[in-house]
PDB file of C-alpha atoms in Angstrom:
ATOM      1  CA  MET N 234       2.013   2.755  24.970  1.00 92.00           C
ATOM      2  CA  ALA N 235       3.351   5.711  23.003  1.00 98.00           C
ATOM      3  CA  THR N 236       6.086   8.190  23.838  1.00 98.00           C
ATOM      4  CA  TRP N 237       5.835  11.936  23.269  1.00 99.00           C
ATOM      5  CA  LEU N 238       8.047  14.975  23.684  1.00 98.00           C
ATOM      6  CA  ILE N 239       6.379  18.009  25.243  1.00 98.00           C
ATOM      7  CA  LYS N 240       8.021  21.419  25.329  1.00 98.00           C
ATOM      8  CA  THR N 241       7.732  24.199  27.848  1.00 97.00           C
ATOM      9  CA  GLU N 242       9.401  27.526  28.457  1.00 96.00           C
ATOM     10  CA  PRO N 243      11.086  26.993  31.838  1.00 96.00           C
ATOM     11  CA  ASP N 244      10.096  30.484  33.003  1.00 95.00           C
ATOM     12  CA  CYS N 245       6.423  29.567  32.360  1.00 95.00           C
ATOM     13  CA  TYR N 246       6.383  26.003  33.719  1.00 97.00           C
ATOM     14  CA  HIS N 247       9.638  24.483  34.936  1.00 97.00           C
ATOM     15  CA  TRP N 248      10.457  20.852  35.696  1.00 98.00           C
ATOM     16  CA  ASP N 249      10.721  21.937  39.343  1.00 98.00           C
ATOM     17  CA  ASP N 250       7.094  23.137  39.112  1.00 98.00           C
ATOM     18  CA  MET N 251       6.098  19.744  37.731  1.00 98.00           C
ATOM     19  CA  LYS N 252       7.818  17.941  40.607  1.00 98.00           C
ATOM     20  CA  ARG N 253       6.221  20.279  43.153  1.00 98.00           C
ATOM     21  CA  ASP N 254       2.719  19.996  41.646  1.00 98.00           C
ATOM     22  CA  LYS N 255       2.931  16.192  41.274  1.00 98.00           C
ATOM     23  CA  ARG N 256       0.269  16.374  38.546  1.00 98.00           C
ATOM     24  CA  THR N 257      -0.762  18.955  35.986  1.00 98.00           C
ATOM     25  CA  ALA N 258      -2.991  19.433  32.975  1.00 98.00           C
ATOM     26  CA  TRP N 259      -0.967  20.236  29.851  1.00 98.00           C
ATOM     27  CA  THR N 260      -2.605  23.448  28.664  1.00 95.00           C
ATOM     28  CA  ASP N 261      -2.163  26.434  26.361  1.00 92.00           C
ATOM     29  CA  VAL N 262      -1.185  24.479  23.252  1.00 95.00           C
ATOM     30  CA  THR N 263      -2.816  26.268  20.314  1.00 93.00           C
ATOM     31  CA  ASN N 264      -0.956  25.006  17.243  1.00 93.00           C
ATOM     32  CA  ALA N 265      -3.258  22.816  15.124  1.00 91.00           C
ATOM     33  CA  ALA N 266      -0.566  20.211  14.383  1.00 93.00           C
ATOM     34  CA  ALA N 267       0.390  19.945  18.067  1.00 95.00           C
ATOM     35  CA  GLN N 268      -3.299  19.662  18.993  1.00 95.00           C
ATOM     36  CA  LYS N 269      -3.671  16.848  16.455  1.00 93.00           C
ATOM     37  CA  HIS N 270      -0.860  14.962  18.214  1.00 96.00           C
ATOM     38  CA  MET N 271      -2.426  15.683  21.607  1.00 97.00           C
ATOM     39  CA  ARG N 272      -5.713  14.063  20.554  1.00 96.00           C
ATOM     40  CA  SER N 273      -3.801  10.760  20.265  1.00 97.00           C
ATOM     41  CA  ILE N 274      -2.316  10.870  23.775  1.00 98.00           C
ATOM     42  CA  LYS N 275      -3.577   8.090  26.046  1.00 99.00           C
ATOM     43  CA  LYS N 276      -3.380   7.248  29.732  1.00 99.00           C
ATOM     44  CA  GLY N 277      -0.139   5.345  30.384  1.00 99.00           C
ATOM     45  CA  ASP N 278       1.814   7.051  27.593  1.00 99.00           C
ATOM     46  CA  ILE N 279       5.218   8.514  28.456  1.00 99.00           C
ATOM     47  CA  THR N 280       6.293  12.100  27.829  1.00 99.00           C
ATOM     48  CA  TYR N 281       9.763  13.575  27.733  1.00 98.00           C
ATOM     49  CA  PHE N 282       9.628  16.972  29.440  1.00 98.00           C
ATOM     50  CA  TYR N 283      11.717  19.409  27.371  1.00 98.00           C
ATOM     51  CA  HIS N 284      12.842  22.902  28.384  1.00 98.00           C
ATOM     52  CA  THR N 285      13.012  25.377  25.510  1.00 96.00           C
ATOM     53  CA  GLY N 286      14.767  28.751  25.723  1.00 94.00           C
ATOM     54  CA  ASP N 287      18.425  28.790  26.692  1.00 94.00           C
ATOM     55  CA  GLU N 288      18.479  25.236  28.070  1.00 95.00           C
ATOM     56  CA  LYS N 289      17.004  23.274  25.128  1.00 97.00           C
ATOM     57  CA  ALA N 290      17.139  19.876  26.869  1.00 98.00           C
ATOM     58  CA  ILE N 291      15.074  16.914  28.014  1.00 98.00           C
ATOM     59  CA  VAL N 292      14.995  17.449  31.767  1.00 98.00           C
ATOM     60  CA  GLY N 293      12.368  14.974  32.950  1.00 98.00           C
ATOM     61  CA  ILE N 294      10.142  12.035  32.184  1.00 98.00           C
ATOM     62  CA  CYS N 295       6.412  11.961  32.915  1.00 99.00           C
ATOM     63  CA  GLU N 296       3.522   9.537  32.678  1.00 99.00           C
ATOM     64  CA  VAL N 297       0.160  10.482  31.206  1.00 99.00           C
ATOM     65  CA  VAL N 298      -2.405   9.914  33.962  1.00 99.00           C
ATOM     66  CA  LYS N 299      -5.400  11.151  31.968  1.00 99.00           C
ATOM     67  CA  GLY N 300      -5.488  10.922  28.190  1.00 98.00           C
ATOM     68  CA  ALA N 301      -6.701  13.663  25.868  1.00 98.00           C
ATOM     69  CA  TYR N 302      -9.946  15.347  26.899  1.00 97.00           C
ATOM     70  CA  PRO N 303     -11.746  18.518  25.761  1.00 97.00           C
ATOM     71  CA  ASP N 304     -10.384  21.804  27.101  1.00 97.00           C
ATOM     72  CA  PRO N 305     -13.288  23.260  29.106  1.00 96.00           C
ATOM     73  CA  ASP N 306     -11.930  26.794  28.582  1.00 95.00           C
ATOM     74  CA  HIS N 307     -12.010  26.420  24.785  1.00 94.00           C
ATOM     75  CA  PRO N 308     -15.196  24.570  23.785  1.00 92.00           C
ATOM     76  CA  GLY N 309     -16.178  23.802  20.234  1.00 92.00           C
ATOM     77  CA  LEU N 310     -15.505  21.252  17.537  1.00 92.00           C
ATOM     78  CA  THR N 311     -13.288  21.096  14.468  1.00 87.00           C
ATOM     79  CA  ALA N 312     -14.720  20.429  10.999  1.00 90.00           C
ATOM     80  CA  ASN N 313     -13.983  16.731  11.680  1.00 88.00           C
ATOM     81  CA  GLY N 314     -16.066  16.783  14.861  1.00 91.00           C
ATOM     82  CA  ASP N 315     -13.075  16.634  17.218  1.00 89.00           C
ATOM     83  CA  PRO N 316     -12.765  18.997  20.183  1.00 92.00           C
ATOM     84  CA  LYS N 317     -11.044  22.206  19.028  1.00 91.00           C
ATOM     85  CA  ARG N 318      -8.606  22.034  21.907  1.00 96.00           C
ATOM     86  CA  VAL N 319      -7.698  19.183  24.187  1.00 98.00           C
ATOM     87  CA  LEU N 320      -5.657  18.751  27.340  1.00 98.00           C
ATOM     88  CA  PHE N 321      -4.004  15.774  28.979  1.00 99.00           C
ATOM     89  CA  ASP N 322      -2.764  15.262  32.541  1.00 99.00           C
ATOM     90  CA  ILE N 323       0.747  14.152  33.486  1.00 99.00           C
ATOM     91  CA  LYS N 324       2.705  13.286  36.598  1.00 99.00           C
ATOM     92  CA  PRO N 325       6.491  13.303  36.967  1.00 99.00           C
ATOM     93  CA  LEU N 326       8.238   9.925  36.948  1.00 98.00           C
ATOM     94  CA  LYS N 327      11.955  10.644  37.056  1.00 97.00           C
ATOM     95  CA  GLU N 328      14.852  12.691  35.813  1.00 97.00           C
ATOM     96  CA  PRO N 329      17.243  11.297  33.228  1.00 97.00           C
ATOM     97  CA  LYS N 330      20.751  10.439  34.419  1.00 97.00           C
ATOM     98  CA  ASN N 331      22.048  12.620  31.585  1.00 97.00           C
ATOM     99  CA  LEU N 332      20.254  15.660  30.203  1.00 96.00           C
ATOM    100  CA  VAL N 333      19.873  15.382  26.446  1.00 97.00           C
ATOM    101  CA  THR N 334      20.264  18.741  24.750  1.00 97.00           C
ATOM    102  CA  LEU N 335      19.080  19.744  21.304  1.00 97.00           C
ATOM    103  CA  LYS N 336      22.751  19.955  20.351  1.00 97.00           C
ATOM    104  CA  ASP N 337      23.232  16.322  21.484  1.00 97.00           C
ATOM    105  CA  VAL N 338      20.220  15.276  19.402  1.00 97.00           C
ATOM    106  CA  LYS N 339      21.506  17.068  16.301  1.00 96.00           C
ATOM    107  CA  ASN N 340      25.073  15.798  16.741  1.00 96.00           C
ATOM    108  CA  SER N 341      24.089  12.164  17.344  1.00 96.00           C
ATOM    109  CA  GLY N 342      23.659  11.411  13.649  1.00 94.00           C
ATOM    110  CA  LEU N 343      20.878   9.005  14.652  1.00 96.00           C
ATOM    111  CA  LEU N 344      18.034  11.460  15.133  1.00 96.00           C
ATOM    112  CA  ASP N 345      18.096  13.553  11.958  1.00 94.00           C
ATOM    113  CA  ASP N 346      14.491  12.617  11.132  1.00 94.00           C
ATOM    114  CA  PHE N 347      13.215  13.145  14.709  1.00 95.00           C
ATOM    115  CA  LEU N 348      10.378  15.699  14.714  1.00 91.00           C
ATOM    116  CA  LEU N 349      12.193  17.740  17.367  1.00 93.00           C
ATOM    117  CA  VAL N 350      14.737  18.486  14.631  1.00 91.00           C
ATOM    118  CA  ARG N 351      12.472  18.497  11.559  1.00 86.00           C
ATOM    119  CA  GLN N 352       9.519  20.419  13.037  1.00 83.00           C
ATOM    120  CA  SER N 353      11.226  22.287  15.822  1.00 83.00           C
ATOM    121  CA  ARG N 354       8.373  24.751  16.443  1.00 85.00           C
ATOM    122  CA  LEU N 355       5.844  22.105  17.546  1.00 90.00           C
ATOM    123  CA  SER N 356       5.331  21.909  21.300  1.00 95.00           C
ATOM    124  CA  VAL N 357       4.032  18.310  21.298  1.00 97.00           C
ATOM    125  CA  VAL N 358       5.541  15.654  19.032  1.00 97.00           C
ATOM    126  CA  PRO N 359       5.428  11.864  18.923  1.00 98.00           C
ATOM    127  CA  VAL N 360       8.663   9.996  19.557  1.00 98.00           C
ATOM    128  CA  ASP N 361       9.194   7.131  17.122  1.00 97.00           C
ATOM    129  CA  PRO N 362      10.268   3.868  18.837  1.00 97.00           C
ATOM    130  CA  LYS N 363      13.661   3.959  17.075  1.00 97.00           C
ATOM    131  CA  HIS N 364      14.228   7.510  18.353  1.00 97.00           C
ATOM    132  CA  ASP N 365      12.998   6.534  21.815  1.00 98.00           C
ATOM    133  CA  LYS N 366      15.636   3.803  21.998  1.00 97.00           C
ATOM    134  CA  VAL N 367      18.405   6.258  21.063  1.00 98.00           C
ATOM    135  CA  LEU N 368      17.153   8.913  23.488  1.00 98.00           C
ATOM    136  CA  LYS N 369      16.955   6.419  26.361  1.00 97.00           C
ATOM    137  CA  LYS N 370      20.545   5.385  25.716  1.00 97.00           C
ATOM    138  CA  MET N 371      21.637   9.037  25.623  1.00 98.00           C
ATOM    139  CA  MET N 372      19.774   9.652  28.911  1.00 97.00           C
ATOM    140  CA  GLY N 373      21.562   6.719  30.562  1.00 96.00           C
ATOM    141  CA  MET N 374      18.432   4.622  30.952  1.00 89.00           C
TER     142      MET N 374
END
């Protein structure tokens, strides 16, 4: 089981929307590097739901209920034969006891090589097990 961080603009899709919907397909990711990460997402993986914009914080935790599958609205294959765009489906699991902000991540001194810090523009990034352990502690889990 892998852990991922997925980002959303709260005015486009908020954690409250996720809780209300109970399940959603993660769509509209166009960046090639983020799509590459998405192709590795499997059923049972965990995602940290991160609000961008003014909040910049992990606000929820989700489970992947359907691993990566081709985006029916964007058919076609890459040069490697992979679907050009993929989606995955998630459901909300819980909220962290403590929100973990980007400032908290940067000030921790333990997450300097976390992709959220190093490649801050990507909307889907893997969470290394060592970073996952630190984040869980920061979230009070």
